[in-house]
Amino acid sequence: MADEITVAVVLNRKEAIPDDPDDRATEYLSDHEANELIVGFREAGFRTRYYEGEHAFVSAVMDQGGKIGAAGRSIVYNLAQSGTGPGRKSMIPAFCALNDIPTCNSNAYAVSLVRHKLHVHALLRRFELPTPDTWSFTAHSGWLMGQAPPKGEILIAKAAYEAASVGLDQESVGVLSATYERMLAAKSSSLGQPMVVQRLISGREFETPVVEIDGRFRALGPVGITLDGDDRLDDRILAYDSVAHDGYGFAPGTVEAPLGGRLRTAAAKTCEVLGVNGFARVDFRVPDNGDARVIDVATSPHVVHHSSYWATFEHAGWSHPEMLACMIAVNGNRLGWLET
């Protein structure tokens, strides 16, 4: 039934925006990556429309009386996140909900929630899911509630509302000191948001795709992250430079069975607690003793060729268009489009 469905792809392209002094463009897609998605959907048989950012999509829908404008069924796949600050990726799901337009992504609340690292940590801790010890620092008020990390811990500082390693560099890793706090204040000021500080987990890193079907979350095989071909990261991190230039790799099928089972269980429970839909992803750091910790969650994980999602499906023998068809089918099932 793919030829009865129009997929509206809304995204930001790196080449279509001016130079970003805060380097947020690493969250956008290259022309090559955008083309991979559009071609992939079309090869899977879907009618596909492309919109350059939120303004183009909203204007087009309003011009067409609150509809995408195609005959048959339509669904929106949103990757756009223009602007700055919390909740900026929720504009399209909120607009679509207002106009009764189905989306592949989670609802506006879940999208905003998951992009707030401190709140994600607090919720997961409430439900006894494993996360690193976490604190929050802002340039104007210092440590939230006066709670600072203990001295001597190796820490990593992340921008509270960002993904794709925005603001993350080698200076982000260190121990509590006056110098480290000055770095936190500078980053908080330049990015205009709190810095979430966590205990750095030395070891391996895994990205775990999760698929929601009929309200149940099924975690796929965890994918090891490699730097210079090595999946033993120890204290190394996926800094901005590595992410911006795809300077890292994937190792699907390499996690040992007991650990893989624990990661899949924790990933599925994480998505249930946060209330996401469709395709999602949960990232872990795992020390040598196997005591894994959730370090990030994505409601719209990349599904281009350079992604852990594609690495998982490719490892299982699927084609890229088949993976994209799976994403639409999962959401079509939720919307009652599929007969069983």
mmCIF file of C-alpha atoms in Angstrom:
data_model
loop_
_atom_site.group_PDB
_atom_site.id
_atom_site.type_symbol
_atom_site.label_atom_id
_atom_site.label_comp_id
_atom_site.label_asym_id
_atom_site.label_seq_id
_atom_site.Cartn_x
_atom_site.Cartn_y
_atom_site.Cartn_z
ATOM 1 C CA MET A 1 0.000 0.000 0.000
ATOM 2 C CA ALA A 2 3.055 2.312 -0.153
ATOM 3 C CA ASP A 3 1.810 3.995 -3.336
ATOM 4 C CA GLU A 4 -1.287 5.118 -1.410
ATOM 5 C CA ILE A 5 0.813 7.028 1.151
ATOM 6 C CA THR A 6 2.557 10.391 0.851
ATOM 7 C CA VAL A 7 5.529 10.928 3.170
ATOM 8 C CA ALA A 8 6.238 14.614 3.821
ATOM 9 C CA VAL A 9 9.896 14.963 4.842
ATOM 10 C CA VAL A 10 10.657 18.136 6.817
ATOM 11 C CA LEU A 11 14.300 18.801 7.617
ATOM 12 C CA ASN A 12 17.100 21.350 7.817
ATOM 13 C CA ARG A 13 20.062 21.051 5.454
ATOM 14 C CA LYS A 14 23.518 22.158 6.494
ATOM 15 C CA GLU A 15 24.126 23.740 3.091
ATOM 16 C CA ALA A 16 20.928 25.804 3.286
ATOM 17 C CA ILE A 17 21.766 27.735 6.461
ATOM 18 C CA PRO A 18 24.333 30.475 7.151
ATOM 19 C CA ASP A 19 27.343 29.720 9.291
ATOM 20 C CA ASP A 20 26.139 28.966 12.797
ATOM 21 C CA PRO A 21 28.435 30.408 15.484
ATOM 22 C CA ASP A 22 27.114 27.833 17.974
ATOM 23 C CA ASP A 23 27.763 24.900 15.598
ATOM 24 C CA ARG A 24 24.168 23.653 15.850
ATOM 25 C CA ALA A 25 24.333 22.741 12.158
ATOM 26 C CA THR A 26 25.795 19.372 13.133
ATOM 27 C CA GLU A 27 22.194 18.399 14.009
ATOM 28 C CA TYR A 28 21.151 19.092 10.408
ATOM 29 C CA LEU A 29 21.540 16.815 7.390
ATOM 30 C CA SER A 30 23.948 17.232 4.513
ATOM 31 C CA ASP A 31 22.580 17.379 0.967
ATOM 32 C CA HIS A 32 23.814 13.820 0.510
ATOM 33 C CA GLU A 33 21.991 12.587 3.631
ATOM 34 C CA ALA A 34 18.771 14.401 2.697
ATOM 35 C CA ASN A 35 18.931 12.799 -0.728
ATOM 36 C CA GLU A 36 19.417 9.357 0.859
ATOM 37 C CA LEU A 37 16.136 9.738 2.738
ATOM 38 C CA ILE A 38 14.100 11.087 -0.152
ATOM 39 C CA VAL A 39 15.421 8.485 -2.607
ATOM 40 C CA GLY A 40 14.954 5.733 -0.008
ATOM 41 C CA PHE A 41 11.299 6.583 0.592
ATOM 42 C CA ARG A 42 10.648 6.758 -3.150
ATOM 43 C CA GLU A 43 12.405 3.448 -3.800
ATOM 44 C CA ALA A 44 10.176 1.929 -1.115
ATOM 45 C CA GLY A 45 7.212 3.040 -3.211
ATOM 46 C CA PHE A 46 5.977 6.073 -1.264
ATOM 47 C CA ARG A 47 4.984 9.381 -2.795
ATOM 48 C CA THR A 48 7.425 11.793 -1.190
ATOM 49 C CA ARG A 49 7.384 15.558 -0.659
ATOM 50 C CA TYR A 50 10.325 17.514 0.704
ATOM 51 C CA TYR A 51 10.098 20.712 2.768
ATOM 52 C CA GLU A 52 13.089 22.860 3.685
ATOM 53 C CA GLY A 53 12.472 23.597 7.355
ATOM 54 C CA GLU A 54 9.443 24.487 9.448
ATOM 55 C CA HIS A 55 8.485 27.728 7.680
ATOM 56 C CA ALA A 56 8.224 26.054 4.277
ATOM 57 C CA PHE A 57 6.101 23.214 5.632
ATOM 58 C CA VAL A 58 3.763 25.368 7.718
ATOM 59 C CA SER A 59 3.271 27.834 4.842
ATOM 60 C CA ALA A 60 2.481 25.038 2.390
ATOM 61 C CA VAL A 61 -0.019 23.384 4.725
ATOM 62 C CA MET A 62 -1.759 26.669 5.506
ATOM 63 C CA ASP A 63 -1.983 27.496 1.795
ATOM 64 C CA GLN A 64 -3.698 24.120 1.307
ATOM 65 C CA GLY A 65 -6.306 24.586 4.012
ATOM 66 C CA GLY A 66 -4.508 22.678 6.766
ATOM 67 C CA LYS A 67 -3.692 19.640 4.629
ATOM 68 C CA ILE A 68 -0.575 18.277 2.963
ATOM 69 C CA GLY A 69 -2.569 18.297 -0.226
ATOM 70 C CA ALA A 70 -2.063 14.794 -1.588
ATOM 71 C CA ALA A 71 -4.793 12.267 -2.311
ATOM 72 C CA GLY A 72 -4.842 9.224 -0.037
ATOM 73 C CA ARG A 73 -3.056 8.963 3.274
ATOM 74 C CA SER A 74 -0.265 11.326 4.338
ATOM 75 C CA ILE A 75 2.283 11.252 7.160
ATOM 76 C CA VAL A 76 5.028 13.669 8.205
ATOM 77 C CA TYR A 77 8.580 12.643 9.006
ATOM 78 C CA ASN A 78 10.159 15.580 10.818
ATOM 79 C CA LEU A 79 13.842 16.215 11.440
ATOM 80 C CA ALA A 80 13.631 20.030 11.448
ATOM 81 C CA GLN A 81 14.759 21.909 14.546
ATOM 82 C CA SER A 82 15.360 25.522 13.615
ATOM 83 C CA GLY A 83 16.024 28.187 16.212
ATOM 84 C CA THR A 84 17.458 27.803 19.690
ATOM 85 C CA GLY A 85 16.377 26.861 23.182
ATOM 86 C CA PRO A 86 14.285 24.058 24.664
ATOM 87 C CA GLY A 87 11.456 22.508 22.699
ATOM 88 C CA ARG A 88 12.565 23.757 19.298
ATOM 89 C CA LYS A 89 12.144 20.325 17.699
ATOM 90 C CA SER A 90 8.503 20.111 18.830
ATOM 91 C CA MET A 91 7.105 22.812 16.540
ATOM 92 C CA ILE A 92 6.201 20.462 13.676
ATOM 93 C CA PRO A 93 4.594 17.717 15.810
ATOM 94 C CA ALA A 94 2.587 20.389 17.663
ATOM 95 C CA PHE A 95 1.478 22.030 14.405
ATOM 96 C CA CYS A 96 0.560 18.634 12.926
ATOM 97 C CA ALA A 97 -1.474 17.711 16.013
ATOM 98 C CA LEU A 98 -3.364 21.003 15.679
ATOM 99 C CA ASN A 99 -4.200 20.186 12.055
ATOM 100 C CA ASP A 100 -4.860 16.455 12.584
ATOM 101 C CA ILE A 101 -1.898 15.455 10.397
ATOM 102 C CA PRO A 102 -0.219 12.146 11.359
ATOM 103 C CA THR A 103 3.516 12.122 12.129
ATOM 104 C CA CYS A 104 6.205 9.445 12.288
ATOM 105 C CA ASN A 105 7.675 11.087 15.350
ATOM 106 C CA SER A 106 6.710 11.297 18.984
ATOM 107 C CA ASN A 107 4.222 13.921 20.123
ATOM 108 C CA ALA A 108 5.317 17.472 20.903
ATOM 109 C CA TYR A 109 5.513 16.873 24.656
ATOM 110 C CA ALA A 110 7.681 13.755 24.399
ATOM 111 C CA VAL A 111 9.963 15.436 21.850
ATOM 112 C CA SER A 112 10.468 18.439 24.171
ATOM 113 C CA LEU A 113 10.904 16.282 27.256
ATOM 114 C CA VAL A 114 13.550 14.033 25.732
ATOM 115 C CA ARG A 115 15.567 17.056 24.600
ATOM 116 C CA HIS A 116 15.948 18.184 28.255
ATOM 117 C CA LYS A 117 18.751 16.013 29.581
ATOM 118 C CA LEU A 118 18.295 16.898 33.237
ATOM 119 C CA HIS A 119 14.586 16.065 33.215
ATOM 120 C CA VAL A 120 15.221 12.783 31.401
ATOM 121 C CA HIS A 121 17.765 11.854 34.072
ATOM 122 C CA ALA A 122 15.338 12.707 36.880
ATOM 123 C CA LEU A 123 12.508 10.636 35.388
ATOM 124 C CA LEU A 124 14.692 7.622 34.704
ATOM 125 C CA ARG A 125 16.105 7.747 38.219
ATOM 126 C CA ARG A 126 12.534 7.901 39.599
ATOM 127 C CA PHE A 127 11.795 4.585 37.859
ATOM 128 C CA GLU A 128 15.126 3.052 38.913
ATOM 129 C CA LEU A 129 16.617 2.972 35.431
ATOM 130 C CA PRO A 130 20.424 3.292 35.254
ATOM 131 C CA THR A 131 21.819 6.775 34.594
ATOM 132 C CA PRO A 132 25.101 8.459 35.550
ATOM 133 C CA ASP A 133 25.199 10.802 38.524
ATOM 134 C CA THR A 134 24.046 14.154 37.113
ATOM 135 C CA TRP A 135 24.204 17.857 38.042
ATOM 136 C CA SER A 136 23.243 21.135 36.355
ATOM 137 C CA PHE A 137 25.219 24.387 36.032
ATOM 138 C CA THR A 138 24.259 27.773 34.564
ATOM 139 C CA ALA A 139 26.411 30.828 34.011
ATOM 140 C CA HIS A 140 24.154 33.146 36.040
ATOM 141 C CA SER A 141 23.452 30.990 39.099
ATOM 142 C CA GLY A 142 26.088 28.250 39.236
ATOM 143 C CA TRP A 143 25.152 24.772 40.460
ATOM 144 C CA LEU A 144 21.423 24.020 40.583
ATOM 145 C CA MET A 145 20.177 23.939 44.196
ATOM 146 C CA GLY A 146 23.797 24.366 45.286
ATOM 147 C CA GLN A 147 24.530 20.723 44.476
ATOM 148 C CA ALA A 148 27.951 20.212 42.875
ATOM 149 C CA PRO A 149 29.815 17.017 41.943
ATOM 150 C CA PRO A 150 32.344 15.624 44.403
ATOM 151 C CA LYS A 151 35.961 16.508 43.764
ATOM 152 C CA GLY A 152 38.085 13.929 41.988
ATOM 153 C CA GLU A 153 35.299 12.531 39.769
ATOM 154 C CA ILE A 154 35.937 12.597 36.014
ATOM 155 C CA LEU A 155 33.075 14.635 34.581
ATOM 156 C CA ILE A 156 31.561 15.350 31.168
ATOM 157 C CA ALA A 157 29.572 18.518 30.441
ATOM 158 C CA LYS A 158 26.762 18.538 27.855
ATOM 159 C CA ALA A 159 24.433 21.268 26.607
ATOM 160 C CA ALA A 160 21.065 20.617 28.263
ATOM 161 C CA TYR A 161 18.869 21.002 25.162
ATOM 162 C CA GLU A 162 21.121 19.801 22.327
ATOM 163 C CA ALA A 163 21.961 16.612 20.475
ATOM 164 C CA ALA A 164 24.644 15.552 17.982
ATOM 165 C CA SER A 165 27.423 16.596 20.396
ATOM 166 C CA VAL A 166 26.742 20.336 20.054
ATOM 167 C CA GLY A 167 29.078 22.124 22.473
ATOM 168 C CA LEU A 168 30.954 18.935 23.294
ATOM 169 C CA ASP A 169 34.747 18.994 22.997
ATOM 170 C CA GLN A 170 37.786 17.805 24.916
ATOM 171 C CA GLU A 171 37.416 20.685 27.392
ATOM 172 C CA SER A 172 34.049 19.186 28.353
ATOM 173 C CA VAL A 173 35.840 16.332 30.135
ATOM 174 C CA GLY A 174 37.631 17.100 33.390
ATOM 175 C CA VAL A 175 37.449 17.215 37.166
ATOM 176 C CA LEU A 176 35.784 19.814 39.349
ATOM 177 C CA SER A 177 37.948 22.910 39.692
ATOM 178 C CA ALA A 178 37.759 26.671 39.235
ATOM 179 C CA THR A 179 39.004 26.212 35.662
ATOM 180 C CA TYR A 180 36.327 23.640 34.919
ATOM 181 C CA GLU A 181 33.612 25.915 36.321
ATOM 182 C CA ARG A 182 34.843 28.791 34.148
ATOM 183 C CA MET A 183 34.542 26.500 31.133
ATOM 184 C CA LEU A 184 30.986 25.584 32.185
ATOM 185 C CA ALA A 185 30.047 29.242 32.572
ATOM 186 C CA ALA A 186 31.481 30.118 29.171
ATOM 187 C CA LYS A 187 29.633 27.302 27.414
ATOM 188 C CA SER A 188 26.392 28.019 29.266
ATOM 189 C CA SER A 189 26.614 31.670 28.265
ATOM 190 C CA SER A 190 27.497 31.076 24.609
ATOM 191 C CA LEU A 191 24.873 28.350 24.102
ATOM 192 C CA GLY A 192 22.233 30.150 26.156
ATOM 193 C CA GLN A 193 21.275 27.147 28.270
ATOM 194 C CA PRO A 194 22.292 25.116 31.318
ATOM 195 C CA MET A 195 25.145 22.633 31.140
ATOM 196 C CA VAL A 196 24.284 19.155 32.343
ATOM 197 C CA VAL A 197 27.304 17.612 34.058
ATOM 198 C CA GLN A 198 27.560 13.852 34.481
ATOM 199 C CA ARG A 199 30.068 11.398 35.822
ATOM 200 C CA LEU A 200 31.956 10.113 32.788
ATOM 201 C CA ILE A 201 31.566 6.365 32.323
ATOM 202 C CA SER A 202 34.855 4.951 31.050
ATOM 203 C CA GLY A 203 34.385 1.998 28.711
ATOM 204 C CA ARG A 204 32.343 1.174 25.626
ATOM 205 C CA GLU A 205 29.412 3.035 24.074
ATOM 206 C CA PHE A 206 26.320 1.445 22.521
ATOM 207 C CA GLU A 207 23.375 2.868 20.603
ATOM 208 C CA THR A 208 20.238 0.738 20.908
ATOM 209 C CA PRO A 209 17.403 1.185 18.375
ATOM 210 C CA VAL A 210 13.900 0.779 19.782
ATOM 211 C CA VAL A 211 10.700 0.214 17.797
ATOM 212 C CA GLU A 212 7.253 0.823 19.305
ATOM 213 C CA ILE A 213 4.515 -1.511 18.020
ATOM 214 C CA ASP A 214 0.989 -1.571 19.481
ATOM 215 C CA GLY A 215 2.199 0.405 22.487
ATOM 216 C CA ARG A 216 4.954 -2.103 23.284
ATOM 217 C CA PHE A 217 8.636 -1.283 22.929
ATOM 218 C CA ARG A 218 10.958 -3.741 21.230
ATOM 219 C CA ALA A 219 14.669 -2.987 21.436
ATOM 220 C CA LEU A 220 16.832 -4.212 18.569
ATOM 221 C CA GLY A 221 20.447 -5.294 18.814
ATOM 222 C CA PRO A 222 22.760 -2.727 20.461
ATOM 223 C CA VAL A 223 25.346 -1.233 18.103
ATOM 224 C CA GLY A 224 28.858 -0.565 19.386
ATOM 225 C CA ILE A 225 30.393 2.839 18.612
ATOM 226 C CA THR A 226 33.968 2.881 17.326
ATOM 227 C CA LEU A 227 36.629 5.576 17.155
ATOM 228 C CA ASP A 228 39.550 4.837 14.822
ATOM 229 C CA GLY A 229 38.063 1.363 14.412
ATOM 230 C CA ASP A 230 38.255 0.617 18.148
ATOM 231 C CA ASP A 231 35.125 -0.015 20.236
ATOM 232 C CA ARG A 232 37.083 0.386 23.476
ATOM 233 C CA LEU A 233 36.574 4.110 23.963
ATOM 234 C CA ASP A 234 37.696 4.237 27.606
ATOM 235 C CA ASP A 235 37.553 7.988 28.424
ATOM 236 C CA ARG A 236 37.234 9.079 24.788
ATOM 237 C CA ILE A 237 33.947 10.688 23.741
ATOM 238 C CA LEU A 238 32.015 11.466 20.571
ATOM 239 C CA ALA A 239 33.042 15.114 20.470
ATOM 240 C CA TYR A 240 31.594 17.657 18.039
ATOM 241 C CA ASP A 241 34.405 17.310 15.496
ATOM 242 C CA SER A 242 33.896 13.541 15.257
ATOM 243 C CA VAL A 243 30.127 13.840 14.857
ATOM 244 C CA ALA A 244 30.258 16.752 12.391
ATOM 245 C CA HIS A 245 32.566 14.841 10.044
ATOM 246 C CA ASP A 246 31.205 11.307 10.627
ATOM 247 C CA GLY A 247 34.512 10.451 12.268
ATOM 248 C CA TYR A 248 33.184 7.415 14.078
ATOM 249 C CA GLY A 249 31.921 3.978 13.123
ATOM 250 C CA PHE A 250 29.469 1.252 14.087
ATOM 251 C CA ALA A 251 29.959 -2.341 15.186
ATOM 252 C CA PRO A 252 26.619 -4.186 15.104
ATOM 253 C CA GLY A 253 26.405 -7.709 16.468
ATOM 254 C CA THR A 254 29.432 -7.370 18.738
ATOM 255 C CA VAL A 255 27.762 -7.099 22.163
ATOM 256 C CA GLU A 256 27.953 -10.234 24.305
ATOM 257 C CA ALA A 257 24.630 -11.963 25.039
ATOM 258 C CA PRO A 258 24.093 -11.189 28.751
ATOM 259 C CA LEU A 259 24.962 -7.507 28.326
ATOM 260 C CA GLY A 260 22.941 -7.200 25.120
ATOM 261 C CA GLY A 261 19.853 -8.491 26.900
ATOM 262 C CA ARG A 262 20.267 -5.988 29.733
ATOM 263 C CA LEU A 263 20.724 -3.098 27.295
ATOM 264 C CA ARG A 264 17.634 -4.060 25.308
ATOM 265 C CA THR A 265 15.534 -4.340 28.466
ATOM 266 C CA ALA A 266 16.724 -0.982 29.815
ATOM 267 C CA ALA A 267 16.249 0.691 26.415
ATOM 268 C CA ALA A 268 12.666 -0.553 26.081
ATOM 269 C CA LYS A 269 11.791 0.539 29.640
ATOM 270 C CA THR A 270 13.399 3.949 29.037
ATOM 271 C CA CYS A 271 11.193 4.564 26.012
ATOM 272 C CA GLU A 272 8.110 3.411 27.920
ATOM 273 C CA VAL A 273 8.813 5.830 30.778
ATOM 274 C CA LEU A 274 9.395 8.753 28.389
ATOM 275 C CA GLY A 275 6.347 8.006 26.237
ATOM 276 C CA VAL A 276 7.970 8.034 22.797
ATOM 277 C CA ASN A 277 6.476 6.613 19.586
ATOM 278 C CA GLY A 278 7.670 4.862 16.444
ATOM 279 C CA PHE A 279 11.451 4.667 15.996
ATOM 280 C CA ALA A 280 13.588 5.803 18.934
ATOM 281 C CA ARG A 281 17.120 5.166 20.202
ATOM 282 C CA VAL A 282 18.722 4.852 23.636
ATOM 283 C CA ASP A 283 22.475 5.298 24.121
ATOM 284 C CA PHE A 284 24.573 3.698 26.850
ATOM 285 C CA ARG A 285 28.072 3.833 28.252
ATOM 286 C CA VAL A 286 29.257 0.517 29.657
ATOM 287 C CA PRO A 287 32.300 0.106 31.945
ATOM 288 C CA ASP A 288 34.280 -3.124 32.151
ATOM 289 C CA ASN A 289 32.068 -4.427 34.969
ATOM 290 C CA GLY A 290 28.986 -4.215 32.692
ATOM 291 C CA ASP A 291 27.174 -1.659 34.869
ATOM 292 C CA ALA A 292 25.573 0.166 31.901
ATOM 293 C CA ARG A 293 24.190 3.709 32.178
ATOM 294 C CA VAL A 294 21.749 5.551 29.874
ATOM 295 C CA ILE A 295 23.503 8.658 28.556
ATOM 296 C CA ASP A 296 21.117 9.884 25.837
ATOM 297 C CA VAL A 297 17.738 9.277 24.185
ATOM 298 C CA ALA A 298 16.623 10.238 20.658
ATOM 299 C CA THR A 299 13.015 10.548 19.483
ATOM 300 C CA SER A 300 14.099 11.097 15.849
ATOM 301 C CA PRO A 301 17.309 9.091 15.492
ATOM 302 C CA HIS A 302 19.152 9.385 12.211
ATOM 303 C CA VAL A 303 18.162 6.680 9.739
ATOM 304 C CA VAL A 304 20.592 7.640 6.969
ATOM 305 C CA HIS A 305 23.337 5.265 5.882
ATOM 306 C CA HIS A 306 25.763 6.559 8.506
ATOM 307 C CA SER A 307 23.633 5.655 11.518
ATOM 308 C CA SER A 308 23.311 2.900 14.079
ATOM 309 C CA TYR A 309 19.727 2.305 12.960
ATOM 310 C CA TRP A 310 20.834 1.463 9.448
ATOM 311 C CA ALA A 311 23.766 -0.586 10.789
ATOM 312 C CA THR A 312 21.267 -2.734 12.736
ATOM 313 C CA PHE A 313 18.927 -3.296 9.792
ATOM 314 C CA GLU A 314 21.796 -3.867 7.358
ATOM 315 C CA HIS A 315 23.302 -6.433 9.755
ATOM 316 C CA ALA A 316 19.926 -8.243 9.659
ATOM 317 C CA GLY A 317 19.918 -8.288 5.842
ATOM 318 C CA TRP A 318 17.440 -5.471 5.173
ATOM 319 C CA SER A 319 17.811 -2.814 2.480
ATOM 320 C CA HIS A 320 17.691 0.900 3.313
ATOM 321 C CA PRO A 321 14.284 1.400 1.607
ATOM 322 C CA GLU A 322 12.942 -1.596 3.547
ATOM 323 C CA MET A 323 14.022 0.018 6.820
ATOM 324 C CA LEU A 324 12.238 3.259 5.879
ATOM 325 C CA ALA A 325 9.145 1.260 4.894
ATOM 326 C CA CYS A 326 9.298 -0.394 8.320
ATOM 327 C CA MET A 327 9.253 3.044 9.980
ATOM 328 C CA ILE A 328 6.150 4.065 8.029
ATOM 329 C CA ALA A 329 4.504 0.666 8.668
ATOM 330 C CA VAL A 330 5.088 0.915 12.428
ATOM 331 C CA ASN A 331 3.333 4.280 12.460
ATOM 332 C CA GLY A 332 0.673 3.143 9.988
ATOM 333 C CA ASN A 333 -0.132 0.290 12.341
ATOM 334 C CA ARG A 334 -0.529 2.761 15.219
ATOM 335 C CA LEU A 335 -2.861 4.854 13.045
ATOM 336 C CA GLY A 336 -4.996 1.863 12.086
ATOM 337 C CA TRP A 337 -3.937 1.873 8.438
ATOM 338 C CA LEU A 338 -2.855 -1.765 8.315
ATOM 339 C CA GLU A 339 -5.156 -4.751 8.205
ATOM 340 C CA THR A 340 -4.146 -7.737 10.324
#
